Every structure is written in structure tokens, then in C-alpha cells.
């Protein structure tokens, strides 16, 4: 009788523990969903806060020392490089500075210059002029302009670097869309890729020598550029779409999977 009673008590405690574990998992899952939702909102807010910003790539470090302010240097640079006429008497630049961080070594790419314009319309006009010219050359340096993307979006966009190199080599037209998609004009039509994995797999099937998402090199030349620094999408960070794809493992998976495994192991020991 004592044995049966103790077994009943043990089973009762196990059932209560299982119930608590399930409740904990439900709470954690709900919190992770809320966390993901808040992360998306935060990224959207950060993207919107940068709508009037743009970056200038390729300007050598120290080039601005001869100017009284960085703003005056940038204005002269853009007027000269973009051949701006008198129809734009005021570029409406509120602030301008190098990207944060220590000054890189001489043999490293220079830091970009971040510009905040007072007017979104002015910023878009400058970017479109730069895209039409495909950048410009200033003192034997290739200068490019682009949106000021949040770090997460910029990281995802840079994952297409090698693919863009291969497409340029083949003379294939493409466009990097916001937030991190790639539109390619193939001979049989235009296709838009949502992730770098999707793009890699399809381009491999089409005979392009690109690196797969897992990092396996196919063909020669699998190295990626260190900096994008080129003309990309005409859709700026004025809106944020769905959550960026291709991130593995997700935060929810990294927590719920161990919880699920631990629960299964507990059940197996009964």
C-alpha cells in the first residue's frame, strides 16, 4: 500500500510539474512573439528616423580638413560631383560627419560621411542625381551615395555583395530593393528574391558561379566585397516591410527548442 501511495504521489507531482512546464513554455512563447513584434517596430522606427539621411562612400579620410566645416565640404563636393545647377541654391544640409568609430588605417576603406538633410525631397533629389550618374569621380576617387540604412538592414543587403559582383560581370541588370531584396532581369523575365539563400540557389541553377548560403564555393571568385558602397535601391528606409528573412536560428527557436527537448526527456524518464 505504501508503495502504491508513494507512486500515486509521485505521479501527481509529475503531472503538476508538467503543467507548470507547459505554462512556462506558453508564457515564454508569448513573450518571444511580443519581443519579435517589438523588434520589428523598433527597426521600423529606426528606419523612419533615418529618412532624411544619406551616406557618401569613398571620400578619403582627412579630405575635409581644408574646409571650415564638414557641411561646407559636403556641399562643395556634391555641387562639383553632381554638377548641380542654380536650380538647387540651398542643399538644406542640417548636419554632416564621418561615421562613428576610430579612424581606419591608411590601407583600409575610409569611413562614410553621414548627412542629414532638412528636407526628404532634397535628399531624394541628390540621390537620384547620383544614381543617374552612377556615382562620380572626385580627385581620382570613386564616390557613391546611398541611403543611411540601419545596421541590421545594411548587413542583410551586404550579403548580396558577391551575387551583385557576378551579375555585373555578366552584364545582367539588377536592383537591390528595400529592405533586403534583389530584383534581377533575366533573359526569361524579371525575378525578385526575398533572401540571399533564394537568390544563390536560383542563380546556381542558371549557371552562375556564386557561393551558396551555406558558404560552399561554386566556381572561381567567391570573395565578397568589404563594403557595398554602390548604387542600390531607389526605395529608401521610409517604410519597413515584413521581418527580414533568412536569419537562423531565430530567437524563439533557440529558446523553445531546448525547452521542448527537456520536456520530452522528462516524459521519457517516467
Short mmCIF file of C-alpha atoms in Angstrom, two decimals:
data_model
loop_
_atom_site.label_atom_id
_atom_site.label_comp_id
_atom_site.label_asym_id
_atom_site.label_seq_id
_atom_site.Cartn_x
_atom_site.Cartn_y
_atom_site.Cartn_z
CA UNK A 1 0.00 0.00 0.00
CA UNK A 2 2.79 2.42 0.88
CA UNK A 3 4.43 1.75 -2.46
CA UNK A 4 1.21 2.42 -4.34
CA UNK A 5 0.59 5.59 -2.33
CA UNK A 6 4.08 6.90 -3.00
CA UNK A 7 3.72 6.10 -6.69
CA UNK A 8 0.44 8.00 -6.80
CA UNK A 9 2.03 10.96 -5.05
CA UNK A 10 4.97 10.88 -7.44
CA UNK A 11 2.70 10.79 -10.48
CA UNK A 12 0.70 13.67 -9.04
CA UNK A 13 3.84 15.75 -8.59
CA UNK A 14 4.99 14.86 -12.11
CA UNK A 15 1.65 15.94 -13.57
CA UNK A 16 1.85 19.25 -11.70
CA UNK A 17 5.42 19.73 -12.91
CA UNK A 18 4.36 19.00 -16.48
CA UNK A 19 1.57 21.54 -16.15
CA UNK A 20 3.94 24.18 -14.80
CA UNK A 21 6.44 23.46 -17.59
CA UNK A 22 3.72 23.80 -20.20
CA UNK A 23 2.53 27.06 -18.67
CA UNK A 24 6.12 28.34 -18.62
CA UNK A 25 6.58 27.42 -22.27
CA UNK A 26 3.35 29.18 -23.21
CA UNK A 27 4.46 32.32 -21.38
CA UNK A 28 7.93 32.24 -22.94
CA UNK A 29 6.47 31.73 -26.43
CA UNK A 30 4.09 34.66 -25.94
CA UNK A 31 6.95 36.83 -24.69
CA UNK A 32 9.11 35.86 -27.67
CA UNK A 33 6.31 36.75 -30.07
CA UNK A 34 5.97 40.11 -28.35
CA UNK A 35 9.76 40.55 -28.43
CA UNK A 36 9.84 39.86 -32.18
CA UNK A 37 6.96 42.27 -32.76
CA UNK A 38 8.69 44.99 -30.75
CA UNK A 39 11.97 44.37 -32.59
CA UNK A 40 10.17 44.87 -35.90
CA UNK A 41 8.60 48.08 -34.64
CA UNK A 42 11.94 49.33 -33.35
CA UNK A 43 13.60 48.62 -36.69
CA UNK A 44 10.75 50.39 -38.45
CA UNK A 45 11.13 53.45 -36.19
CA UNK A 46 14.89 53.50 -36.72
CA UNK A 47 14.40 53.30 -40.48
CA UNK A 48 11.93 56.18 -40.39
CA UNK A 49 14.26 58.27 -38.23
CA UNK A 50 16.91 57.97 -40.99
CA UNK A 51 14.64 59.00 -43.87
CA UNK A 52 16.36 62.36 -44.32
CA UNK A 53 19.83 60.80 -44.01
CA UNK A 54 22.20 59.58 -46.69
CA UNK A 55 25.79 58.36 -46.81
CA UNK A 56 28.69 59.29 -49.04
CA UNK A 57 31.17 56.49 -49.68
CA UNK A 58 34.72 56.73 -50.95
CA UNK A 59 35.84 60.15 -49.66
CA UNK A 60 39.43 59.77 -48.34
CA UNK A 61 39.99 60.40 -44.65
CA UNK A 62 41.08 63.97 -43.90
CA UNK A 63 39.81 65.45 -47.17
CA UNK A 64 37.54 67.77 -45.19
CA UNK A 65 40.37 69.37 -43.18
CA UNK A 66 40.79 72.24 -45.64
CA UNK A 67 37.14 73.29 -45.21
CA UNK A 68 35.79 75.33 -42.34
CA UNK A 69 33.04 72.81 -41.59
CA UNK A 70 32.04 69.36 -42.76
CA UNK A 71 28.78 70.82 -44.09
CA UNK A 72 30.58 73.29 -46.37
CA UNK A 73 32.90 70.50 -47.55
CA UNK A 74 29.98 68.22 -48.38
CA UNK A 75 28.08 70.98 -50.19
CA UNK A 76 31.09 71.77 -52.39
CA UNK A 77 31.68 68.06 -53.01
CA UNK A 78 28.11 67.42 -54.11
CA UNK A 79 27.84 70.55 -56.24
CA UNK A 80 31.04 69.69 -58.06
CA UNK A 81 30.48 65.94 -58.35
CA UNK A 82 26.78 66.02 -59.25
CA UNK A 83 27.17 69.16 -61.40
CA UNK A 84 24.34 70.88 -59.58
CA UNK A 85 22.94 73.97 -61.26
CA UNK A 86 21.39 77.05 -59.73
CA UNK A 87 18.03 75.30 -59.50
CA UNK A 88 19.28 73.95 -56.16
CA UNK A 89 20.64 77.06 -54.40
CA UNK A 90 20.37 75.51 -50.93
CA UNK A 91 21.12 71.83 -50.30
CA UNK A 92 19.50 72.11 -46.85
CA UNK A 93 22.11 70.04 -45.04
CA UNK A 94 21.49 70.18 -41.31
CA UNK A 95 24.38 68.00 -40.12
CA UNK A 96 27.29 66.11 -41.63
CA UNK A 97 30.00 63.97 -40.04
CA UNK A 98 32.04 60.84 -40.52
CA UNK A 99 30.51 57.58 -39.34
CA UNK A 100 31.29 56.85 -35.72
CA UNK A 101 34.32 54.79 -34.86
CA UNK A 102 38.11 55.14 -34.86
CA UNK A 103 39.91 56.38 -37.96
CA UNK A 104 40.88 53.35 -40.07
CA UNK A 105 44.45 52.57 -41.24
CA UNK A 106 45.66 54.13 -44.47
CA UNK A 107 45.20 50.94 -46.48
CA UNK A 108 41.61 50.44 -45.23
CA UNK A 109 38.49 51.91 -46.87
CA UNK A 110 37.60 55.36 -45.50
CA UNK A 111 34.65 55.86 -43.20
CA UNK A 112 31.48 57.02 -44.89
CA UNK A 113 30.12 60.53 -44.39
CA UNK A 114 26.62 60.71 -42.93
CA UNK A 115 24.43 63.62 -43.99
CA UNK A 116 21.11 64.74 -42.55
CA UNK A 117 19.05 66.95 -44.83
CA UNK A 118 16.29 69.23 -43.63
CA UNK A 119 14.10 68.05 -46.49
CA UNK A 120 13.38 64.48 -47.56
CA UNK A 121 12.69 65.80 -51.06
CA UNK A 122 16.16 67.36 -51.28
CA UNK A 123 17.79 64.14 -50.15
CA UNK A 124 15.88 62.13 -52.74
CA UNK A 125 16.83 64.61 -55.47
CA UNK A 126 20.52 64.29 -54.61
CA UNK A 127 20.34 60.50 -54.56
CA UNK A 128 18.55 60.33 -57.92
CA UNK A 129 21.15 62.59 -59.50
CA UNK A 130 23.89 60.35 -58.12
CA UNK A 131 22.15 57.22 -59.40
CA UNK A 132 21.72 58.75 -62.86
CA UNK A 133 25.46 59.48 -62.98
CA UNK A 134 26.26 56.09 -61.37
CA UNK A 135 28.39 57.94 -58.86
CA UNK A 136 31.18 60.35 -59.74
CA UNK A 137 34.94 60.72 -59.57
CA UNK A 138 36.48 63.27 -57.21
CA UNK A 139 40.26 63.71 -57.02
CA UNK A 140 40.75 60.26 -58.57
CA UNK A 141 38.42 58.65 -56.02
CA UNK A 142 35.16 56.95 -56.90
CA UNK A 143 32.34 58.49 -54.85
CA UNK A 144 28.93 56.88 -54.33
CA UNK A 145 25.81 57.95 -52.47
CA UNK A 146 23.22 55.75 -50.79
CA UNK A 147 20.54 55.73 -48.12
CA UNK A 148 21.55 55.58 -44.46
CA UNK A 149 20.24 52.14 -43.53
CA UNK A 150 20.04 50.70 -40.00
CA UNK A 151 22.88 48.22 -39.27
CA UNK A 152 20.64 45.13 -39.48
CA UNK A 153 19.26 46.07 -42.88
CA UNK A 154 22.71 47.07 -44.15
CA UNK A 155 24.11 43.70 -43.01
CA UNK A 156 21.41 41.81 -44.89
CA UNK A 157 21.92 43.90 -48.03
CA UNK A 158 25.67 43.30 -47.97
CA UNK A 159 25.06 39.56 -48.08
CA UNK A 160 24.21 40.06 -51.78
CA UNK A 161 27.68 41.52 -52.50
CA UNK A 162 29.12 38.50 -54.27
CA UNK A 163 25.93 37.91 -56.23
CA UNK A 164 25.96 41.51 -57.43
CA UNK A 165 29.61 41.14 -58.49
CA UNK A 166 28.76 38.09 -60.60
CA UNK A 167 25.77 39.79 -62.17
CA UNK A 168 27.88 42.84 -63.06
CA UNK A 169 30.49 40.58 -64.66
CA UNK A 170 27.77 39.02 -66.82
CA UNK A 171 26.21 42.37 -67.66
CA UNK A 172 22.89 41.44 -66.02
CA UNK A 173 20.73 44.30 -64.75
CA UNK A 174 19.64 44.13 -61.11
CA UNK A 175 18.36 46.32 -58.29
CA UNK A 176 18.62 45.94 -54.51
CA UNK A 177 15.19 46.68 -53.07
CA UNK A 178 14.27 47.81 -49.57
CA UNK A 179 14.75 46.35 -47.06
CA UNK A 180 16.90 43.47 -48.36
CA UNK A 181 15.59 42.00 -51.60
CA UNK A 182 17.20 41.57 -55.00
CA UNK A 183 15.45 42.12 -58.33
CA UNK A 184 17.22 40.59 -61.34
CA UNK A 185 16.30 40.97 -65.00
CA UNK A 186 16.94 37.56 -66.56
CA UNK A 187 16.53 36.81 -70.24
CA UNK A 188 13.33 34.92 -69.47
CA UNK A 189 11.89 37.67 -67.28
CA UNK A 190 12.36 39.60 -64.06
CA UNK A 191 12.53 37.84 -60.71
CA UNK A 192 12.66 39.22 -57.18
CA UNK A 193 14.49 37.27 -54.47
CA UNK A 194 13.47 37.70 -50.85
CA UNK A 195 16.66 36.23 -49.34
CA UNK A 196 20.27 35.66 -50.35
CA UNK A 197 19.68 31.90 -49.99
CA UNK A 198 16.87 32.00 -52.53
CA UNK A 199 18.97 34.09 -54.92
CA UNK A 200 22.01 31.83 -54.61
CA UNK A 201 20.08 28.65 -55.27
CA UNK A 202 18.29 30.04 -58.33
CA UNK A 203 21.42 31.62 -59.82
CA UNK A 204 23.34 28.36 -59.34
CA UNK A 205 20.64 26.58 -61.33
CA UNK A 206 21.06 29.22 -64.04
CA UNK A 207 24.80 28.55 -64.26
CA UNK A 208 26.22 31.48 -62.27
CA UNK A 209 29.33 30.81 -60.18
CA UNK A 210 28.13 32.07 -56.81
CA UNK A 211 28.53 30.93 -53.22
CA UNK A 212 25.62 29.12 -51.63
CA UNK A 213 24.08 30.31 -48.40
CA UNK A 214 25.98 27.59 -46.53
CA UNK A 215 29.27 29.04 -47.76
CA UNK A 216 30.19 26.31 -50.30
CA UNK A 217 32.01 27.93 -53.21
CA UNK A 218 30.93 27.05 -56.75
CA UNK A 219 33.35 28.23 -59.41
CA UNK A 220 36.08 30.82 -59.13
CA UNK A 221 35.90 34.12 -57.32
CA UNK A 222 33.87 33.56 -54.17
CA UNK A 223 35.25 36.51 -52.19
CA UNK A 224 32.83 39.24 -51.16
CA UNK A 225 33.44 42.96 -51.14
CA UNK A 226 34.14 44.55 -47.77
CA UNK A 227 31.81 47.46 -48.40
CA UNK A 228 28.77 47.79 -50.61
CA UNK A 229 29.41 51.42 -51.47
CA UNK A 230 27.37 51.27 -54.67
CA UNK A 231 24.07 52.41 -56.07
CA UNK A 232 21.27 50.22 -54.83
CA UNK A 233 17.56 50.61 -54.35
CA UNK A 234 15.51 53.67 -55.13
CA UNK A 235 13.24 52.65 -52.25
CA UNK A 236 14.68 54.27 -49.15
CA UNK A 237 14.13 53.47 -45.49
CA UNK A 238 10.86 55.40 -45.37
CA UNK A 239 8.93 52.26 -44.54
CA UNK A 240 9.63 48.86 -43.08
CA UNK A 241 8.14 45.75 -44.54
CA UNK A 242 7.86 42.30 -43.02
CA UNK A 243 10.54 40.83 -40.79
CA UNK A 244 13.81 40.15 -42.57
CA UNK A 245 14.07 36.54 -43.63
CA UNK A 246 16.98 34.16 -43.74
CA UNK A 247 18.03 34.58 -40.10
CA UNK A 248 18.76 31.25 -38.44
CA UNK A 249 18.22 30.19 -35.81
CA UNK A 250 15.58 32.62 -34.61
CA UNK A 251 15.48 33.77 -31.01
CA UNK A 252 12.25 31.87 -30.44
CA UNK A 253 13.71 28.64 -31.81
CA UNK A 254 16.87 28.99 -29.74
CA UNK A 255 14.79 29.06 -26.55
CA UNK A 256 11.72 26.93 -27.26
CA UNK A 257 13.64 24.02 -28.81
CA UNK A 258 15.76 23.33 -25.70
CA UNK A 259 12.62 23.67 -23.56
CA UNK A 260 10.82 21.18 -25.76
CA UNK A 261 13.75 18.74 -25.69
CA UNK A 262 14.00 18.98 -21.92
CA UNK A 263 10.29 18.31 -21.56
CA UNK A 264 10.47 15.27 -23.85
CA UNK A 265 13.40 13.91 -21.87
CA UNK A 266 11.44 14.34 -18.64
CA UNK A 267 8.50 12.44 -20.08
CA UNK A 268 10.76 9.64 -21.32
CA UNK A 269 12.07 9.04 -17.80
CA UNK A 270 8.62 8.32 -16.39
#
